Short mmCIF file of N, CA, C and O in Angstrom, two decimals:
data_model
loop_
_atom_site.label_atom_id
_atom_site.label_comp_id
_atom_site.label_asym_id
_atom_site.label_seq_id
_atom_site.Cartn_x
_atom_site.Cartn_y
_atom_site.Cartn_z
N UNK Z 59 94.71 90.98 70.41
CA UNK Z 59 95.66 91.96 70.89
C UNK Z 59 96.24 91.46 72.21
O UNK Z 59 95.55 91.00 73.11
N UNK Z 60 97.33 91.56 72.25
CA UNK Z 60 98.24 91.03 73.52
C UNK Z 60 98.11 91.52 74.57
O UNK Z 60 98.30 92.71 74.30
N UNK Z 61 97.85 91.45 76.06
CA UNK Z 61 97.80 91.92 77.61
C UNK Z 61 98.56 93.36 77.44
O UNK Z 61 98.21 94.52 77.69
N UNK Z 62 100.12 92.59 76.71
CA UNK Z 62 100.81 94.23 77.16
C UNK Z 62 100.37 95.44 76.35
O UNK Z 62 100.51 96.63 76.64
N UNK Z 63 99.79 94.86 75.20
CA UNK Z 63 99.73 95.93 73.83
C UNK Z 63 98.35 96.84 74.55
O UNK Z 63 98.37 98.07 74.56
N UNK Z 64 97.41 96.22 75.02
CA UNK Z 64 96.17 96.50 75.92
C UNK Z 64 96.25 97.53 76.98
O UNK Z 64 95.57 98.56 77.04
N UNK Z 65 97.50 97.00 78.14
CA UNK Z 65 97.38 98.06 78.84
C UNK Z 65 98.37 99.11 78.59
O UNK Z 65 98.53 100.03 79.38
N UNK Z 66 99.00 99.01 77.56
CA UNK Z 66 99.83 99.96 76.65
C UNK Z 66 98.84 100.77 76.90
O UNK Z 66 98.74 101.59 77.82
N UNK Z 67 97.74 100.39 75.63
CA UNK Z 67 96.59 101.60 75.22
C UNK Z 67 96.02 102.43 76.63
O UNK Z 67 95.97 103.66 76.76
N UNK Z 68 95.68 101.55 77.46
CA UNK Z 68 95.04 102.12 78.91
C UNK Z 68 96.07 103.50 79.66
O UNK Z 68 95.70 104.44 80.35
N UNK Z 69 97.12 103.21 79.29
CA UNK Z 69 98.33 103.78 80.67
C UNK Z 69 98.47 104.88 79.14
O UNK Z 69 98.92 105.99 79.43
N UNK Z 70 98.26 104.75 78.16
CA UNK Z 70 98.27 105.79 77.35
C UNK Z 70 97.21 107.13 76.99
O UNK Z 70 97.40 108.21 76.44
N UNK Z 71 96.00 106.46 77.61
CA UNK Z 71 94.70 107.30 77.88
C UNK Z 71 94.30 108.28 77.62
O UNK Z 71 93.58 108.81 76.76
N UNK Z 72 95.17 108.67 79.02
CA UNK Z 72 95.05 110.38 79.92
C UNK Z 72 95.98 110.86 78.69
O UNK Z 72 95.69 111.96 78.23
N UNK Z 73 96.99 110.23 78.13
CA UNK Z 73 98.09 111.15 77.36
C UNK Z 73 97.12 111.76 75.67
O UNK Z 73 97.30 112.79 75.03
N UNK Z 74 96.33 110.88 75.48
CA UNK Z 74 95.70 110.67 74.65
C UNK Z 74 94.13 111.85 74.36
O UNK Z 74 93.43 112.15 73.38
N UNK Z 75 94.15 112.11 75.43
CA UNK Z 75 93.16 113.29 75.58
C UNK Z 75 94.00 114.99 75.53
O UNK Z 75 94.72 115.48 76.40
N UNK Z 76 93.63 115.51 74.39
CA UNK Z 76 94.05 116.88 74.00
C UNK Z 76 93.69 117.89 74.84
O UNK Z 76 94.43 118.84 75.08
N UNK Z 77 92.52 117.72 75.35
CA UNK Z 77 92.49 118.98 76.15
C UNK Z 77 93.37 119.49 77.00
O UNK Z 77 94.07 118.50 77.25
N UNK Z 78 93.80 120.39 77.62
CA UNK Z 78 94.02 120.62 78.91
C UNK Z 78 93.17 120.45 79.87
O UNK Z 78 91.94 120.34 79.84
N UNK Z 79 94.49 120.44 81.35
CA UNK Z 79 93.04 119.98 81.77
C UNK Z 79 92.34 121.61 82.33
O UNK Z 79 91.24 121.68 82.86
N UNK Z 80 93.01 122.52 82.14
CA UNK Z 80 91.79 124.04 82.34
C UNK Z 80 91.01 124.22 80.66
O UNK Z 80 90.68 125.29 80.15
N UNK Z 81 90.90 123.26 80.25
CA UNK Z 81 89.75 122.98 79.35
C UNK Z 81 88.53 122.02 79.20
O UNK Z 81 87.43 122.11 78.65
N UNK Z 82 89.32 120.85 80.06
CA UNK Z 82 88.58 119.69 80.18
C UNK Z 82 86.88 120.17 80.79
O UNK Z 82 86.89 121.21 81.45
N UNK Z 83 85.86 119.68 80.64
CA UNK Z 83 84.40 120.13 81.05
C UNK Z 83 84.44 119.02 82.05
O UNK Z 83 83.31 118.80 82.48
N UNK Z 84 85.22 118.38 82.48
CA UNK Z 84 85.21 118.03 84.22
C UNK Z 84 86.26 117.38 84.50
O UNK Z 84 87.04 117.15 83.58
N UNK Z 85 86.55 116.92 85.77
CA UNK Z 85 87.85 116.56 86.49
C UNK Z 85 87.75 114.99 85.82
O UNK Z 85 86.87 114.40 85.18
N UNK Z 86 88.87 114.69 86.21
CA UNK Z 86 88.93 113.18 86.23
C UNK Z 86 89.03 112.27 87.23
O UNK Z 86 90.00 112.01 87.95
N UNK Z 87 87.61 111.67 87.20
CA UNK Z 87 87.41 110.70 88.44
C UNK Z 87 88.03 109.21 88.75
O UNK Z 87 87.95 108.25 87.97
N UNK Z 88 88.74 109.20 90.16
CA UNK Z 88 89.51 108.38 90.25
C UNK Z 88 88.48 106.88 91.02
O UNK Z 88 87.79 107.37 91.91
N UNK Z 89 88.30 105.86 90.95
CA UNK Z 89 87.60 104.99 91.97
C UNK Z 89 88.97 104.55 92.83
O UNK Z 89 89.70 103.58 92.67
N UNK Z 90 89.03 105.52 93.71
CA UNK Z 90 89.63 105.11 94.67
C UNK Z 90 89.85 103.60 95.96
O UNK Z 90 89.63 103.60 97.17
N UNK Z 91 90.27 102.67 95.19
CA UNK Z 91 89.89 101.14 96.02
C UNK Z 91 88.13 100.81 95.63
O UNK Z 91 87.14 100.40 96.24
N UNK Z 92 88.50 101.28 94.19
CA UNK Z 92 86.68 100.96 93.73
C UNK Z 92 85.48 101.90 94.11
O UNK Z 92 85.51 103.10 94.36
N UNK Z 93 84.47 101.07 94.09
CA UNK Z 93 83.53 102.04 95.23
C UNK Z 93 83.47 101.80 96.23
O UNK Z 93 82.61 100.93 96.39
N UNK Z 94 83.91 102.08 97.07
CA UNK Z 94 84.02 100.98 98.39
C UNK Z 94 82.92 101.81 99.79
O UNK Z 94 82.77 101.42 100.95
N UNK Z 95 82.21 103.22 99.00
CA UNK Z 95 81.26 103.54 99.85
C UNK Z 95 80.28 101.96 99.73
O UNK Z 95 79.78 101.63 100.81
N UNK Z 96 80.10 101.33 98.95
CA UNK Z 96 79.26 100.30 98.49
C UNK Z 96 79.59 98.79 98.21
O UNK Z 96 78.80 97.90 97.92
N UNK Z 97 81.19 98.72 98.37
CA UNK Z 97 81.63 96.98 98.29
C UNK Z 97 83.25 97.35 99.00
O UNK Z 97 83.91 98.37 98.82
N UNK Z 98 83.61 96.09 99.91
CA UNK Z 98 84.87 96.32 100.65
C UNK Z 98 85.92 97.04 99.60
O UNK Z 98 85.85 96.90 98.38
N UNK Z 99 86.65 97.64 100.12
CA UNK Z 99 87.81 98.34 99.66
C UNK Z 99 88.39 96.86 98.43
O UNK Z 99 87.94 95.72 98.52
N UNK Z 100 89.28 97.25 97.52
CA UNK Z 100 89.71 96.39 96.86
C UNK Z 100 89.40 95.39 96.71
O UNK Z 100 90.22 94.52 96.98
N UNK Z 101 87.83 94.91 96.10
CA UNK Z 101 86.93 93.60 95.75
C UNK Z 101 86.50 94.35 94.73
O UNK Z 101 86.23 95.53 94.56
N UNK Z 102 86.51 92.91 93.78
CA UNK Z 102 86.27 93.32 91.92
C UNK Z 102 84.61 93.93 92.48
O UNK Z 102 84.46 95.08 92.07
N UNK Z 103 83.87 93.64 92.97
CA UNK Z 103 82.39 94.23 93.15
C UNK Z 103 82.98 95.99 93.11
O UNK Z 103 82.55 96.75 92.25
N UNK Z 104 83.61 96.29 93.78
CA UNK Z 104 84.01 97.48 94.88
C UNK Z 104 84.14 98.65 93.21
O UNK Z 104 83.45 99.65 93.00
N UNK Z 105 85.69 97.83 91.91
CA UNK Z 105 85.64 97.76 91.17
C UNK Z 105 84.78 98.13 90.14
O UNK Z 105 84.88 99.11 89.40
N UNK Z 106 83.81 97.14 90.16
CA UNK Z 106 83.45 97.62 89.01
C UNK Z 106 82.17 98.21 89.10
O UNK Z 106 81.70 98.83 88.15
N UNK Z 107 81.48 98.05 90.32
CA UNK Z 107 80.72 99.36 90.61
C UNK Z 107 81.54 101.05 90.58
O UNK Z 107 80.90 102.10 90.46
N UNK Z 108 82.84 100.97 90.71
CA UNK Z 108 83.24 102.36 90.28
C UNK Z 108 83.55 102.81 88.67
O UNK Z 108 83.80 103.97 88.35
N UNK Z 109 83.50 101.89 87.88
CA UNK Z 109 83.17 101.43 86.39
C UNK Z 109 81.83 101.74 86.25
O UNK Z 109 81.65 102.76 85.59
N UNK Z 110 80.99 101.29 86.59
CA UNK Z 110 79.38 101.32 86.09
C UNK Z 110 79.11 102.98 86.87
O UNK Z 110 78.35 103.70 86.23
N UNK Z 111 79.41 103.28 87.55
CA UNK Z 111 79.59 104.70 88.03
C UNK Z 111 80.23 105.71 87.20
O UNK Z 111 79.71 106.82 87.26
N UNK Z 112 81.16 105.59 86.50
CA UNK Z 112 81.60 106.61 85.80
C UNK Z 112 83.25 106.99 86.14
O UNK Z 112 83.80 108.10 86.14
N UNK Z 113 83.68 105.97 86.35
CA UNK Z 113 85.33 106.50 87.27
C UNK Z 113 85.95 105.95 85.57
O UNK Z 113 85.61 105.25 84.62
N UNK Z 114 87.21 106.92 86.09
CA UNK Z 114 87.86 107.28 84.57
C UNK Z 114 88.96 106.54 85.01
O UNK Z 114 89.73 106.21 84.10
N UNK Z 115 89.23 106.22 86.02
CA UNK Z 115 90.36 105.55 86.50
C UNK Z 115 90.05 104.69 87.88
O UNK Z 115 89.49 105.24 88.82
N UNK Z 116 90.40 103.48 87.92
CA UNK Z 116 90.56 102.47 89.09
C UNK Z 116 91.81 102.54 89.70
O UNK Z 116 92.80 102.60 88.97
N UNK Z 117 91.95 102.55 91.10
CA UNK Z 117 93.25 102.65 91.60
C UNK Z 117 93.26 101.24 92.86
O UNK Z 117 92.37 100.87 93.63
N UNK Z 118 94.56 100.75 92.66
CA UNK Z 118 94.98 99.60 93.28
C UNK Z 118 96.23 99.62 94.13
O UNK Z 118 97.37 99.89 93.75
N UNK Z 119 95.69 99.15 95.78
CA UNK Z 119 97.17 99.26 96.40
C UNK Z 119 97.62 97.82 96.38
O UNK Z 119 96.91 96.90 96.80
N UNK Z 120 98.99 97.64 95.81
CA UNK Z 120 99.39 96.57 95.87
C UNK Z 120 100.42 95.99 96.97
O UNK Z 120 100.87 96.87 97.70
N UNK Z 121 100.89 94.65 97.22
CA UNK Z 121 101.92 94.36 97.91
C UNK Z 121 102.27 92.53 96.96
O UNK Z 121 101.58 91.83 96.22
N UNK Z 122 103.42 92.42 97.42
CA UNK Z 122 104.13 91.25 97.08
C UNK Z 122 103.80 90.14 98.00
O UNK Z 122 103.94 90.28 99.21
N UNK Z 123 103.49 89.36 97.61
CA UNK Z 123 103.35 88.13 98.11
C UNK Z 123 103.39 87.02 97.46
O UNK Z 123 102.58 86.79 96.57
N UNK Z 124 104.42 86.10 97.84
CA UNK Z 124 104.68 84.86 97.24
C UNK Z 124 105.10 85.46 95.67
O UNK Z 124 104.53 84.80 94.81
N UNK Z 125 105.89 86.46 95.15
CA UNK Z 125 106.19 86.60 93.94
C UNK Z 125 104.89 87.53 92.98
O UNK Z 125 104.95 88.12 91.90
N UNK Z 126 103.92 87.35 93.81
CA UNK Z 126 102.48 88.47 93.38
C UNK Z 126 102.02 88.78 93.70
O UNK Z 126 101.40 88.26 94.63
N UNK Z 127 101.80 90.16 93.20
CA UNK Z 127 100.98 91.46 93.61
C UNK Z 127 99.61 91.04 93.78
O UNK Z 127 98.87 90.55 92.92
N UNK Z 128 99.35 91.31 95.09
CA UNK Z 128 97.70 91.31 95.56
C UNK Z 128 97.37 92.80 95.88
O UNK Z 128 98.07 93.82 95.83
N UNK Z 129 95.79 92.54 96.28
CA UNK Z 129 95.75 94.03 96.69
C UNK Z 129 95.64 94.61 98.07
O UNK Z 129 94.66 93.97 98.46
N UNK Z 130 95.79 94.98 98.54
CA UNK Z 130 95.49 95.77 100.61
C UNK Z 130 95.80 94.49 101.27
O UNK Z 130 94.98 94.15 102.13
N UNK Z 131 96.74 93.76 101.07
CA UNK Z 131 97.37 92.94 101.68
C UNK Z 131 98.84 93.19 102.57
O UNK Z 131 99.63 92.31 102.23
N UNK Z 132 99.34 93.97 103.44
CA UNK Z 132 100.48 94.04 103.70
C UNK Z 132 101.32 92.11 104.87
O UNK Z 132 101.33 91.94 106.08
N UNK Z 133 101.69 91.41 104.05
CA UNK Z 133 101.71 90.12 105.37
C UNK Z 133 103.10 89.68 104.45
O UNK Z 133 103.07 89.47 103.24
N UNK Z 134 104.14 89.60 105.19
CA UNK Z 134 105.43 88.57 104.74
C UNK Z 134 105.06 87.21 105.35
O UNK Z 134 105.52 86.16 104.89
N UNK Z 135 104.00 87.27 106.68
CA UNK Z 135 104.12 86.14 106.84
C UNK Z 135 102.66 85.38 106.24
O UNK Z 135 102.06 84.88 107.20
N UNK Z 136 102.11 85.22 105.26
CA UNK Z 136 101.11 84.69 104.35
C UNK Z 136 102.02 84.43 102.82
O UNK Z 136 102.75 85.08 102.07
N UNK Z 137 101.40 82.93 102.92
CA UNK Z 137 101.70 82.72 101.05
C UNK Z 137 100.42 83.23 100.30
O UNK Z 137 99.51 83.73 100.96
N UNK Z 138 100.33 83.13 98.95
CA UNK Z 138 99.92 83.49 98.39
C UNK Z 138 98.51 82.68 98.57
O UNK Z 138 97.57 83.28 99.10
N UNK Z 139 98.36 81.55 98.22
CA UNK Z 139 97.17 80.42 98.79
C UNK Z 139 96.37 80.95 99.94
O UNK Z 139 95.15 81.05 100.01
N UNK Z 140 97.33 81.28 100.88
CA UNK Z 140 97.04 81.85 102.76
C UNK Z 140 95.65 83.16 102.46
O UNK Z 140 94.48 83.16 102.84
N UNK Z 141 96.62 84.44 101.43
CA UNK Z 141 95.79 85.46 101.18
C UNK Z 141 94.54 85.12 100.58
O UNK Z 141 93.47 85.68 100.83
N UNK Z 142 94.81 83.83 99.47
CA UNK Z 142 93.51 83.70 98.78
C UNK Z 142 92.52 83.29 99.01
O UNK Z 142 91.58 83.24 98.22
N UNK Z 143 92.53 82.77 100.55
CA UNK Z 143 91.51 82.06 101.76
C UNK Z 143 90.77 83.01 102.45
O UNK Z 143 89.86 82.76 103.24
N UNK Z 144 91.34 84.55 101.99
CA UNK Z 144 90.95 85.41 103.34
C UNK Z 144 89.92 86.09 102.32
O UNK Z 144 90.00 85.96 101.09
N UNK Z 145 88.83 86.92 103.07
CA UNK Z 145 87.84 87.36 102.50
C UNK Z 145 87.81 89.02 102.81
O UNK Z 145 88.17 89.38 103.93
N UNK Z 146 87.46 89.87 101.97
CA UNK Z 146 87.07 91.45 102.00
C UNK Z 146 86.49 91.81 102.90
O UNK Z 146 85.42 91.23 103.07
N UNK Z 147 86.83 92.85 103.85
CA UNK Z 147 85.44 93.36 104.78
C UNK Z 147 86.01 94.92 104.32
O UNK Z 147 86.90 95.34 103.58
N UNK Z 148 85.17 95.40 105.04
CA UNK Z 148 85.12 96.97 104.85
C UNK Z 148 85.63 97.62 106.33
O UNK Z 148 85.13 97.38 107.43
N UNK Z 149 86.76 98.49 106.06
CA UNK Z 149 87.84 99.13 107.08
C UNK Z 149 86.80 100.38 108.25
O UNK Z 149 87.06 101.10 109.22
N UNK Z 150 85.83 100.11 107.60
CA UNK Z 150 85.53 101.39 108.50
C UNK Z 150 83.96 100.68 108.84
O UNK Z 150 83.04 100.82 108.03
N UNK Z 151 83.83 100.07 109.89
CA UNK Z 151 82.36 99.83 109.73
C UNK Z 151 81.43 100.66 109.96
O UNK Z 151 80.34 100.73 109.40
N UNK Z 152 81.96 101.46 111.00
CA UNK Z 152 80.97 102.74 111.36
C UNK Z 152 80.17 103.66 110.59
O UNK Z 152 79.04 104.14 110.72
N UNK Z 153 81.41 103.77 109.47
CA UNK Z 153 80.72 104.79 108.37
C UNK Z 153 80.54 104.02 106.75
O UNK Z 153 80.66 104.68 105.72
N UNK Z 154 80.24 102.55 106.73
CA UNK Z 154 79.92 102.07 105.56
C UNK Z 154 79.41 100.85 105.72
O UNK Z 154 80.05 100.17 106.52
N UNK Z 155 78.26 100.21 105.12
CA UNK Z 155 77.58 98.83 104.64
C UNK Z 155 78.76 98.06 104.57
O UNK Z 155 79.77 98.22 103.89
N UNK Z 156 78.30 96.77 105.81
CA UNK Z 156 79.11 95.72 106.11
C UNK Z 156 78.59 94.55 105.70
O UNK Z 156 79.21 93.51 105.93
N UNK Z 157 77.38 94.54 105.05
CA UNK Z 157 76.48 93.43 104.36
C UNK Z 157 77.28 92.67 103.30
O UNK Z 157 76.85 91.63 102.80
N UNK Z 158 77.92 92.97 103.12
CA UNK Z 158 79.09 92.57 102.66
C UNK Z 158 80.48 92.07 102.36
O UNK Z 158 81.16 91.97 101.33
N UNK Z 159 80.64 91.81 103.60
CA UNK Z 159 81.38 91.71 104.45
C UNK Z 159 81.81 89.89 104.43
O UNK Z 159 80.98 88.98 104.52
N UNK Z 160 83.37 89.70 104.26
CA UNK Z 160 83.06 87.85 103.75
C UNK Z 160 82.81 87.65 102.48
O UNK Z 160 82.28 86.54 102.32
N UNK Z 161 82.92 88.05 101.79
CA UNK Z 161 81.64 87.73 100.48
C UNK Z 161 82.88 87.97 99.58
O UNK Z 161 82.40 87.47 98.56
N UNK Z 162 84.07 88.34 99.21
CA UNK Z 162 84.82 88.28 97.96
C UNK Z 162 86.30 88.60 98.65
O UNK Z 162 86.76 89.33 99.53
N UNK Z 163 86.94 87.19 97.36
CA UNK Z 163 88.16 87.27 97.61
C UNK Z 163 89.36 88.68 97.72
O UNK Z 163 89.03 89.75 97.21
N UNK Z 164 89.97 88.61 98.04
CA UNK Z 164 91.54 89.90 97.59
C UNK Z 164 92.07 89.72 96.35
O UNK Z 164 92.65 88.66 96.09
N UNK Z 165 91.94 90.87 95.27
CA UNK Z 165 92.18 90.46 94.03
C UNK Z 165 93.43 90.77 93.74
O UNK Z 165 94.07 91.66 94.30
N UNK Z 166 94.00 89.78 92.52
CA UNK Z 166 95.52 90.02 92.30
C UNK Z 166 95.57 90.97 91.25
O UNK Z 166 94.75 91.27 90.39
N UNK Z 167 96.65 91.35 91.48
CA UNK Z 167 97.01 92.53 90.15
C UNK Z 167 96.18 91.67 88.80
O UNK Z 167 95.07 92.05 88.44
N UNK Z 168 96.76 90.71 88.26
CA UNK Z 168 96.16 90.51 87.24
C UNK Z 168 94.71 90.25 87.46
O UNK Z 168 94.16 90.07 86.38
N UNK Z 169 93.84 90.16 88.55
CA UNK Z 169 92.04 90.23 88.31
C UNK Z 169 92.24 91.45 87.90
O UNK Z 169 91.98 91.83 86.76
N UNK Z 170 92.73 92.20 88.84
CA UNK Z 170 92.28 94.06 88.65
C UNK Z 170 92.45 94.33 87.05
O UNK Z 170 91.61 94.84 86.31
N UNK Z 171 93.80 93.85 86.68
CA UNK Z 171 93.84 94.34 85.09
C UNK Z 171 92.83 93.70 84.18
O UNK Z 171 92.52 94.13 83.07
N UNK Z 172 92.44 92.77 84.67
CA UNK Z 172 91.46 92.07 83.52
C UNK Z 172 90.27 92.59 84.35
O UNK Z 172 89.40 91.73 84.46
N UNK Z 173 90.03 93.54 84.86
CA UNK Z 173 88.57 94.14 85.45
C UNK Z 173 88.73 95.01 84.58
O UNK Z 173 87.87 95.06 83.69
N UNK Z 174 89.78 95.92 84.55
CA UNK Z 174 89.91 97.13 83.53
C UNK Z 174 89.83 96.76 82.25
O UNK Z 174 89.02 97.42 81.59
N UNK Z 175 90.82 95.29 81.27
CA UNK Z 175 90.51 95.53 80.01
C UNK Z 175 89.06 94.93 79.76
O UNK Z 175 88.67 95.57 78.78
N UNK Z 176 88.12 94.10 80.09
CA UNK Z 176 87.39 93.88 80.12
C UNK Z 176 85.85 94.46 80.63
O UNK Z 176 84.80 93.94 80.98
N UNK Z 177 86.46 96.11 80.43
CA UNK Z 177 85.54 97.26 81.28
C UNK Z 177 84.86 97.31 79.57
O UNK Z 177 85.57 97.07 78.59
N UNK Z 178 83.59 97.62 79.48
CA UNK Z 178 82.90 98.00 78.35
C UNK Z 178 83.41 99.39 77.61
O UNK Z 178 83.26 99.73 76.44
N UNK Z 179 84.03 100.02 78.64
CA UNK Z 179 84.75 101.31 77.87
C UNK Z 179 85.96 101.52 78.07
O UNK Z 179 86.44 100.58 78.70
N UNK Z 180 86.99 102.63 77.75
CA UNK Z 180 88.03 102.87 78.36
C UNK Z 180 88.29 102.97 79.97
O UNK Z 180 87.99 104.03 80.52
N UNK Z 181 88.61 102.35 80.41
CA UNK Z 181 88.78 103.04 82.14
C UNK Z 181 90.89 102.25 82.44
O UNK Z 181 91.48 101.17 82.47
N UNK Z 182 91.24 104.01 82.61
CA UNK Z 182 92.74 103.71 82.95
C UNK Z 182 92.57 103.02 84.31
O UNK Z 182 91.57 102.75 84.97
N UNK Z 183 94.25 102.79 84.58
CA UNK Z 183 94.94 102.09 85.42
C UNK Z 183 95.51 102.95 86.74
O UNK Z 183 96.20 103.85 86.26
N UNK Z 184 95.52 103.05 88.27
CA UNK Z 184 96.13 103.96 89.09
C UNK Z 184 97.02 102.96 90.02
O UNK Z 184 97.28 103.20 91.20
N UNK Z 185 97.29 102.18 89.54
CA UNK Z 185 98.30 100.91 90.88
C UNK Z 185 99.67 101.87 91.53
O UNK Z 185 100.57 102.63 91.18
N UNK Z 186 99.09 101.24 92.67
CA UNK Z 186 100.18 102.11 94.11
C UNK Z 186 101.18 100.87 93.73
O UNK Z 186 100.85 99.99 92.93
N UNK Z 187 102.65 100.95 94.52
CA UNK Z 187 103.02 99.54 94.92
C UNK Z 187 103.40 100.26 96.26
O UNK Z 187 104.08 101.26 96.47
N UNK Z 188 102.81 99.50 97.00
CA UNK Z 188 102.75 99.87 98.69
C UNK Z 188 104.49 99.56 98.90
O UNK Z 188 105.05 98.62 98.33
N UNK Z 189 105.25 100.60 99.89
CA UNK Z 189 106.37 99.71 100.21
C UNK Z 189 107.58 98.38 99.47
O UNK Z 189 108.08 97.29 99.72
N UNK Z 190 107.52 99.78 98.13
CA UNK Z 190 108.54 98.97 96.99
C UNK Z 190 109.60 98.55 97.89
O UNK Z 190 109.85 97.38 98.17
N UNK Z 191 110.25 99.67 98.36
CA UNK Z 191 111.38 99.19 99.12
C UNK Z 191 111.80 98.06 100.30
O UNK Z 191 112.78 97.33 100.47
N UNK Z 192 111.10 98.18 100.71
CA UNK Z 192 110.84 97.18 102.04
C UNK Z 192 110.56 95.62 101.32
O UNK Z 192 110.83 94.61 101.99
N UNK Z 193 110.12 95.53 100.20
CA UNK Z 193 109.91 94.28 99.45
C UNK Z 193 110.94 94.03 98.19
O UNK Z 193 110.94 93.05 97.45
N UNK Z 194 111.86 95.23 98.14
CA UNK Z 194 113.09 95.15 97.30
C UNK Z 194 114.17 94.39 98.03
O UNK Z 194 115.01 93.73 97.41
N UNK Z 195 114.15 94.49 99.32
CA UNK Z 195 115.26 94.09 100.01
C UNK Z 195 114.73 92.68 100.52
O UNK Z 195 115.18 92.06 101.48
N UNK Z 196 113.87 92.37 99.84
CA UNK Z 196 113.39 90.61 100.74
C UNK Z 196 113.64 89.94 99.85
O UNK Z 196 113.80 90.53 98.79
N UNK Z 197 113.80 88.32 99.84
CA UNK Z 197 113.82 87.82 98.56
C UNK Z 197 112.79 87.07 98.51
O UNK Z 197 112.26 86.74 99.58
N UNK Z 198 112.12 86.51 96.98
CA UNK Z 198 110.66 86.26 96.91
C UNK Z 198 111.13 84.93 97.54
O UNK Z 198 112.26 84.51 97.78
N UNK Z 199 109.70 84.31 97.76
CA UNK Z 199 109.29 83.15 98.76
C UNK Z 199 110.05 82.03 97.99
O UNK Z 199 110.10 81.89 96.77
N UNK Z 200 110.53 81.38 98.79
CA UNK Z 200 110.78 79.78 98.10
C UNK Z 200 112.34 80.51 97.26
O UNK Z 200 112.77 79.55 96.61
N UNK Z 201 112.93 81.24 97.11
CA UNK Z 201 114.24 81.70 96.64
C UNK Z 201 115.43 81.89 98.21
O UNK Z 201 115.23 82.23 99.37
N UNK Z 202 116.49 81.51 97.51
CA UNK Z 202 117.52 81.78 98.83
C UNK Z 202 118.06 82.89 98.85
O UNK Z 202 118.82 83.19 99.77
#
């Protein structure tokens, strides 16, 4: 089955469930930047511990760089190579496990999607695109 036919099925999901949701027997849980009480914000760990947890949906903030979407990256001035050198820490140290800290790359849109189809069960898709506009009006890297 083809990438697009795949996350066809995924982004079709939620549509795919009959209930309402003042019927549904519980909410639908989002992993907000993964689990990131437990792995840096947007690291496949972060991921797919919110998968092995029970999240019905993964959500991803994206930005453009060098022509691709990474994740919690906002930098025009980094290529794509630049981002892929830099390592995950966790935004809040005060209130979360930094043992972790260094330890996994910034994943690109396509890790994240192949975290999801490659999830043992259904788990939809929630991608932000941070600042469409502001990256509508730039032109991608290496273009005039």
């Amino acid at each position: 089955m083809s990438i697009a036919r795949r996350l066809h099925l995924m982004l079709s999901w939620s549509q795919a469930q009959k209930a309402p949701w003042s019927e549904r027997t519980r909410p639908y849980v989002i992993g907000h930047r993964g689990a990131c009480a437990y792995f840096p914000d947007h690291s496949a760990a972060s991921y797919l511990m919110a998968i092995e947890q029970g999240a019905d949906f993964i959500e991803i903030a994206t930005y453009m760089v060098d022509g691709e979407n990474v994740t919690d990256i906002f930098s025009v001035d980094l290529t794509l190579a630049e981002v892929r050198s830099l390592r995950a820490k966790q935004p809040l140290p005060a209130l979360r496990p930094t043992m972790y800290d260094g330890h996994f790359q910034v994943v690109t849109l396509e890790e994240y999607l192949q975290i999801a189809l490659n999830s043992p069960r259904t788990v939809g898709i929630y991608p932000e695109n941070k600042h469409p506009t502001f990256h509508n009006r730039r032109p991608v890297s290496g273009s005039s």
